[in-house]
Amino acid sequence: MGDDSTDQASPSRHMGTCDRVRLNRGGNRSINHALHMIAVTQVRRGGEGADYFAKQLARGKTPKEAVRLLRRRVSDRVFRALLTDEDAAQPTATVPDLAALPAA
């Protein structure tokens, strides 16, 4: 073990009897805000997001934790959609038919 920052464990935050891992709040604030608004809107308007939120509450999560989990789920879906769009925008390389090539 050296001075390398990768050797360190995540900082813990002791809250009474619960042990929680401190989350990194860094990143793009406008994207984080947009993801939060999407999650809160899904909870308020019902549907798949509200069902997931209710399921997390039933598992014993606090409302704050349930929204955080829903935000993560939303961000995963947004990221997959971005990857799909990027793949669709990439030109596909085709292999020429060997029979169509002139003989050497």
CSV table of N, CA and C in Angstrom, one decimal:
chain,number,residue,atom,x,y,z
A,1,MET,N,0.8,-1.2,0.0
A,1,MET,CA,0.0,0.0,0.0
A,1,MET,C,0.9,1.2,0.0
A,2,GLY,N,0.6,2.1,-0.9
A,2,GLY,CA,1.4,3.3,-1.0
A,2,GLY,C,0.6,4.5,-0.8
A,3,ASP,N,1.0,5.6,-1.4
A,3,ASP,CA,0.3,6.9,-1.3
A,3,ASP,C,-0.8,7.0,-2.4
A,4,ASP,N,-0.9,5.9,-3.2
A,4,ASP,CA,-1.9,5.9,-4.3
A,4,ASP,C,-3.3,6.0,-3.7
A,5,SER,N,-4.1,6.9,-4.3
A,5,SER,CA,-5.4,7.2,-3.8
A,5,SER,C,-6.4,6.0,-4.1
A,6,THR,N,-6.0,5.1,-5.0
A,6,THR,CA,-6.9,4.0,-5.3
A,6,THR,C,-6.8,2.9,-4.2
A,7,ASP,N,-5.8,3.0,-3.3
A,7,ASP,CA,-5.7,2.1,-2.2
A,7,ASP,C,-6.7,2.4,-1.1
A,8,GLN,N,-7.3,3.6,-1.1
A,8,GLN,CA,-8.1,4.0,0.0
A,8,GLN,C,-9.6,3.5,-0.2
A,9,ALA,N,-10.2,3.2,0.9
A,9,ALA,CA,-11.6,2.8,0.8
A,9,ALA,C,-12.5,4.1,0.7
A,10,SER,N,-13.8,3.9,0.3
A,10,SER,CA,-14.7,5.0,0.3
A,10,SER,C,-14.9,5.6,1.7
A,11,PRO,N,-15.0,6.9,1.8
A,11,PRO,CA,-15.2,7.5,3.1
A,11,PRO,C,-16.6,7.1,3.6
A,12,SER,N,-16.6,6.7,4.9
A,12,SER,CA,-17.9,6.4,5.5
A,12,SER,C,-18.4,7.6,6.3
A,13,ARG,N,-19.7,7.5,6.5
A,13,ARG,CA,-20.3,8.6,7.3
A,13,ARG,C,-21.2,7.8,8.3
A,14,HIS,N,-20.9,8.0,9.6
A,14,HIS,CA,-21.6,7.3,10.6
A,14,HIS,C,-22.8,8.2,11.1
A,15,MET,N,-24.0,7.6,10.9
A,15,MET,CA,-25.2,8.3,11.3
A,15,MET,C,-26.0,7.4,12.3
A,16,GLY,N,-25.7,7.6,13.5
A,16,GLY,CA,-26.4,6.8,14.5
A,16,GLY,C,-26.0,5.3,14.4
A,17,THR,N,-27.0,4.5,14.2
A,17,THR,CA,-26.7,3.0,14.1
A,17,THR,C,-26.5,2.7,12.6
A,18,CYS,N,-26.7,3.6,11.7
A,18,CYS,CA,-26.6,3.3,10.3
A,18,CYS,C,-25.2,3.7,9.8
A,19,ASP,N,-24.6,2.9,8.9
A,19,ASP,CA,-23.3,3.2,8.3
A,19,ASP,C,-23.6,3.4,6.8
A,20,ARG,N,-23.4,4.6,6.4
A,20,ARG,CA,-23.7,5.0,5.0
A,20,ARG,C,-22.4,5.4,4.3
A,21,VAL,N,-22.3,5.1,3.0
A,21,VAL,CA,-21.1,5.5,2.3
A,21,VAL,C,-21.4,6.9,1.7
A,22,ARG,N,-20.5,7.8,1.8
A,22,ARG,CA,-20.6,9.2,1.3
A,22,ARG,C,-20.6,9.1,-0.2
A,23,LEU,N,-21.5,9.8,-0.8
A,23,LEU,CA,-21.6,9.8,-2.3
A,23,LEU,C,-20.8,11.0,-2.8
A,24,ASN,N,-20.3,10.9,-4.0
A,24,ASN,CA,-19.6,11.9,-4.7
A,24,ASN,C,-20.6,12.8,-5.3
A,25,ARG,N,-20.7,14.1,-4.9
A,25,ARG,CA,-21.7,15.0,-5.5
A,25,ARG,C,-21.1,15.8,-6.6
A,26,GLY,N,-19.9,15.4,-7.1
A,26,GLY,CA,-19.3,16.1,-8.2
A,26,GLY,C,-20.0,15.8,-9.5
A,27,GLY,N,-19.5,16.4,-10.5
A,27,GLY,CA,-20.0,16.1,-11.9
A,27,GLY,C,-20.7,17.3,-12.4
A,28,ASN,N,-21.5,17.1,-13.5
A,28,ASN,CA,-22.2,18.2,-14.2
A,28,ASN,C,-23.5,18.5,-13.4
A,29,ARG,N,-23.5,19.7,-12.8
A,29,ARG,CA,-24.7,20.1,-12.0
A,29,ARG,C,-25.9,20.2,-12.8
A,30,SER,N,-25.9,20.7,-14.0
A,30,SER,CA,-27.1,20.8,-14.8
A,30,SER,C,-27.6,19.4,-15.2
A,31,ILE,N,-26.8,18.5,-15.5
A,31,ILE,CA,-27.2,17.1,-15.8
A,31,ILE,C,-27.8,16.5,-14.6
A,32,ASN,N,-27.1,16.7,-13.4
A,32,ASN,CA,-27.6,16.1,-12.2
A,32,ASN,C,-29.0,16.7,-11.8
A,33,HIS,N,-29.2,18.0,-12.1
A,33,HIS,CA,-30.5,18.6,-11.8
A,33,HIS,C,-31.5,18.1,-12.7
A,34,ALA,N,-31.2,17.9,-14.0
A,34,ALA,CA,-32.2,17.4,-15.0
A,34,ALA,C,-32.6,15.9,-14.6
A,35,LEU,N,-31.6,15.1,-14.2
A,35,LEU,CA,-31.9,13.7,-13.8
A,35,LEU,C,-32.8,13.7,-12.5
A,36,HIS,N,-32.5,14.6,-11.6
A,36,HIS,CA,-33.3,14.7,-10.4
A,36,HIS,C,-34.8,15.1,-10.7
A,37,MET,N,-34.9,16.1,-11.6
A,37,MET,CA,-36.3,16.6,-12.0
A,37,MET,C,-37.0,15.4,-12.7
A,38,ILE,N,-36.3,14.7,-13.6
A,38,ILE,CA,-37.0,13.5,-14.2
A,38,ILE,C,-37.5,12.5,-13.2
A,39,ALA,N,-36.6,12.2,-12.2
A,39,ALA,CA,-37.0,11.2,-11.2
A,39,ALA,C,-38.2,11.7,-10.3
A,40,VAL,N,-38.1,13.0,-9.9
A,40,VAL,CA,-39.2,13.5,-9.1
A,40,VAL,C,-40.5,13.6,-9.9
A,41,THR,N,-40.4,13.9,-11.1
A,41,THR,CA,-41.6,14.0,-12.0
A,41,THR,C,-42.2,12.6,-12.2
A,42,GLN,N,-41.4,11.6,-12.4
A,42,GLN,CA,-41.9,10.3,-12.5
A,42,GLN,C,-42.6,9.8,-11.3
A,43,VAL,N,-42.0,10.1,-10.1
A,43,VAL,CA,-42.7,9.7,-8.8
A,43,VAL,C,-44.0,10.4,-8.7
A,44,ARG,N,-44.1,11.7,-9.0
A,44,ARG,CA,-45.4,12.5,-8.9
A,44,ARG,C,-46.4,12.1,-9.9
A,45,ARG,N,-46.0,11.7,-11.1
A,45,ARG,CA,-47.0,11.5,-12.1
A,45,ARG,C,-47.4,10.0,-12.2
A,46,GLY,N,-46.8,9.2,-11.5
A,46,GLY,CA,-47.2,7.7,-11.5
A,46,GLY,C,-46.4,7.0,-12.6
A,47,GLY,N,-46.7,5.8,-12.8
A,47,GLY,CA,-46.1,5.0,-13.8
A,47,GLY,C,-44.9,4.2,-13.3
A,48,GLU,N,-44.0,3.9,-14.2
A,48,GLU,CA,-42.9,3.0,-13.9
A,48,GLU,C,-42.0,3.5,-12.8
A,49,GLY,N,-41.7,4.8,-12.8
A,49,GLY,CA,-40.8,5.5,-11.8
A,49,GLY,C,-41.5,5.5,-10.4
A,50,ALA,N,-42.8,5.7,-10.4
A,50,ALA,CA,-43.5,5.7,-9.1
A,50,ALA,C,-43.5,4.3,-8.5
A,51,ASP,N,-43.7,3.3,-9.4
A,51,ASP,CA,-43.7,1.9,-8.9
A,51,ASP,C,-42.4,1.5,-8.3
A,52,TYR,N,-41.3,1.9,-9.0
A,52,TYR,CA,-40.0,1.6,-8.5
A,52,TYR,C,-39.7,2.3,-7.2
A,53,PHE,N,-40.2,3.6,-7.1
A,53,PHE,CA,-40.0,4.3,-5.8
A,53,PHE,C,-40.8,3.7,-4.7
A,54,ALA,N,-42.0,3.2,-5.0
A,54,ALA,CA,-42.8,2.5,-3.9
A,54,ALA,C,-42.2,1.2,-3.5
A,55,LYS,N,-41.6,0.5,-4.5
A,55,LYS,CA,-40.9,-0.8,-4.2
A,55,LYS,C,-39.7,-0.5,-3.3
A,56,GLN,N,-39.0,0.6,-3.5
A,56,GLN,CA,-37.8,0.8,-2.7
A,56,GLN,C,-38.3,1.2,-1.2
A,57,LEU,N,-39.4,2.0,-1.1
A,57,LEU,CA,-39.9,2.3,0.2
A,57,LEU,C,-40.3,1.1,0.9
A,58,ALA,N,-40.9,0.1,0.2
A,58,ALA,CA,-41.4,-1.1,0.8
A,58,ALA,C,-40.2,-1.9,1.3
A,59,ARG,N,-39.1,-1.8,0.7
A,59,ARG,CA,-37.8,-2.5,1.1
A,59,ARG,C,-37.2,-1.8,2.3
A,60,GLY,N,-37.7,-0.7,2.8
A,60,GLY,CA,-37.2,-0.1,3.9
A,60,GLY,C,-36.3,1.1,3.7
A,61,LYS,N,-36.2,1.5,2.4
A,61,LYS,CA,-35.4,2.7,2.1
A,61,LYS,C,-36.1,4.0,2.5
A,62,THR,N,-35.3,5.0,2.8
A,62,THR,CA,-36.0,6.3,3.1
A,62,THR,C,-36.4,6.9,1.7
A,63,PRO,N,-37.3,7.9,1.8
A,63,PRO,CA,-37.6,8.6,0.5
A,63,PRO,C,-36.4,9.2,-0.2
A,64,LYS,N,-35.5,9.7,0.5
A,64,LYS,CA,-34.3,10.3,-0.1
A,64,LYS,C,-33.5,9.2,-0.8
A,65,GLU,N,-33.3,8.1,-0.1
A,65,GLU,CA,-32.6,7.0,-0.8
A,65,GLU,C,-33.3,6.4,-2.0
A,66,ALA,N,-34.6,6.4,-1.9
A,66,ALA,CA,-35.4,5.8,-3.0
A,66,ALA,C,-35.3,6.8,-4.2
A,67,VAL,N,-35.3,8.1,-4.0
A,67,VAL,CA,-35.1,9.0,-5.1
A,67,VAL,C,-33.7,8.9,-5.7
A,68,ARG,N,-32.7,8.7,-4.8
A,68,ARG,CA,-31.4,8.5,-5.3
A,68,ARG,C,-31.2,7.3,-6.2
A,69,LEU,N,-31.9,6.2,-5.8
A,69,LEU,CA,-31.8,5.0,-6.6
A,69,LEU,C,-32.6,5.1,-7.9
A,70,LEU,N,-33.7,5.8,-7.9
A,70,LEU,CA,-34.4,6.1,-9.1
A,70,LEU,C,-33.6,7.0,-10.0
A,71,ARG,N,-33.0,8.0,-9.5
A,71,ARG,CA,-32.1,8.8,-10.3
A,71,ARG,C,-31.0,8.0,-11.0
A,72,ARG,N,-30.4,7.1,-10.3
A,72,ARG,CA,-29.4,6.2,-10.9
A,72,ARG,C,-30.0,5.4,-12.0
A,73,ARG,N,-31.2,4.9,-11.8
A,73,ARG,CA,-31.9,4.1,-12.8
A,73,ARG,C,-32.2,4.9,-14.0
A,74,VAL,N,-32.6,6.1,-13.8
A,74,VAL,CA,-32.9,7.0,-15.0
A,74,VAL,C,-31.6,7.3,-15.7
A,75,SER,N,-30.5,7.6,-15.0
A,75,SER,CA,-29.2,7.9,-15.6
A,75,SER,C,-28.7,6.8,-16.4
A,76,ASP,N,-28.9,5.5,-15.9
A,76,ASP,CA,-28.5,4.4,-16.7
A,76,ASP,C,-29.3,4.3,-18.0
A,77,ARG,N,-30.6,4.5,-18.0
A,77,ARG,CA,-31.4,4.5,-19.2
A,77,ARG,C,-31.0,5.6,-20.2
A,78,VAL,N,-30.7,6.8,-19.7
A,78,VAL,CA,-30.3,7.9,-20.5
A,78,VAL,C,-28.9,7.5,-21.2
A,79,PHE,N,-28.0,6.9,-20.4
A,79,PHE,CA,-26.7,6.6,-21.0
A,79,PHE,C,-26.9,5.5,-22.1
A,80,ARG,N,-27.7,4.5,-21.8
A,80,ARG,CA,-27.9,3.5,-22.8
A,80,ARG,C,-28.5,4.1,-24.1
A,81,ALA,N,-29.4,5.0,-24.0
A,81,ALA,CA,-30.0,5.7,-25.1
A,81,ALA,C,-29.0,6.5,-25.9
A,82,LEU,N,-28.1,7.2,-25.2
A,82,LEU,CA,-27.0,7.9,-25.8
A,82,LEU,C,-26.1,6.9,-26.6
A,83,LEU,N,-25.8,5.8,-26.0
A,83,LEU,CA,-24.9,4.8,-26.7
A,83,LEU,C,-25.6,4.3,-27.9
A,84,THR,N,-26.9,4.0,-27.9
A,84,THR,CA,-27.7,3.6,-29.0
A,84,THR,C,-27.7,4.6,-30.1
A,85,ASP,N,-27.9,5.8,-29.8
A,85,ASP,CA,-27.8,6.9,-30.8
A,85,ASP,C,-26.5,7.1,-31.4
A,86,GLU,N,-25.4,6.9,-30.6
A,86,GLU,CA,-24.1,7.0,-31.1
A,86,GLU,C,-23.8,5.9,-32.1
A,87,ASP,N,-24.2,4.7,-31.7
A,87,ASP,CA,-24.0,3.5,-32.6
A,87,ASP,C,-24.8,3.7,-33.9
A,88,ALA,N,-26.0,4.2,-33.9
A,88,ALA,CA,-26.8,4.4,-35.1
A,88,ALA,C,-26.1,5.5,-36.0
A,89,ALA,N,-25.4,6.5,-35.4
A,89,ALA,CA,-24.8,7.5,-36.2
A,89,ALA,C,-23.5,7.1,-36.8
A,90,GLN,N,-22.9,6.0,-36.3
A,90,GLN,CA,-21.6,5.6,-36.9
A,90,GLN,C,-21.8,4.9,-38.2
A,91,PRO,N,-21.0,5.3,-39.2
A,91,PRO,CA,-21.2,4.6,-40.5
A,91,PRO,C,-20.7,3.1,-40.3
A,92,THR,N,-21.4,2.2,-41.0
A,92,THR,CA,-21.0,0.8,-40.9
A,92,THR,C,-20.1,0.5,-42.0
A,93,ALA,N,-19.0,-0.2,-41.7
A,93,ALA,CA,-18.0,-0.6,-42.7
A,93,ALA,C,-18.5,-1.9,-43.3
A,94,THR,N,-18.5,-2.0,-44.6
A,94,THR,CA,-18.9,-3.2,-45.3
A,94,THR,C,-17.7,-3.9,-45.9
A,95,VAL,N,-17.7,-5.2,-45.8
A,95,VAL,CA,-16.6,-6.0,-46.4
A,95,VAL,C,-17.0,-6.2,-47.9
A,96,PRO,N,-16.1,-5.9,-48.8
A,96,PRO,CA,-16.5,-6.1,-50.2
A,96,PRO,C,-16.6,-7.6,-50.5
A,97,ASP,N,-17.5,-7.9,-51.4
A,97,ASP,CA,-17.7,-9.3,-51.8
A,97,ASP,C,-16.5,-9.8,-52.6
A,98,LEU,N,-15.9,-10.9,-52.2
A,98,LEU,CA,-14.7,-11.4,-52.9
A,98,LEU,C,-15.0,-11.8,-54.3
A,99,ALA,N,-16.2,-12.2,-54.6
A,99,ALA,CA,-16.5,-12.7,-56.0
A,99,ALA,C,-16.5,-11.5,-56.9
A,100,ALA,N,-16.8,-10.3,-56.4
A,100,ALA,CA,-16.9,-9.1,-57.2
A,100,ALA,C,-15.6,-8.5,-57.5
A,101,LEU,N,-14.5,-8.9,-56.8
A,101,LEU,CA,-13.2,-8.3,-57.0
A,101,LEU,C,-12.6,-8.9,-58.3
A,102,PRO,N,-11.8,-8.1,-59.0
A,102,PRO,CA,-11.1,-8.7,-60.2
A,102,PRO,C,-10.1,-9.7,-59.8
A,103,ALA,N,-9.9,-10.7,-60.6
A,103,ALA,CA,-8.9,-11.7,-60.3
A,103,ALA,C,-7.5,-11.1,-60.5
A,104,ALA,N,-6.6,-11.5,-59.7
A,104,ALA,CA,-5.2,-11.0,-59.8
A,104,ALA,C,-4.3,-11.8,-60.7
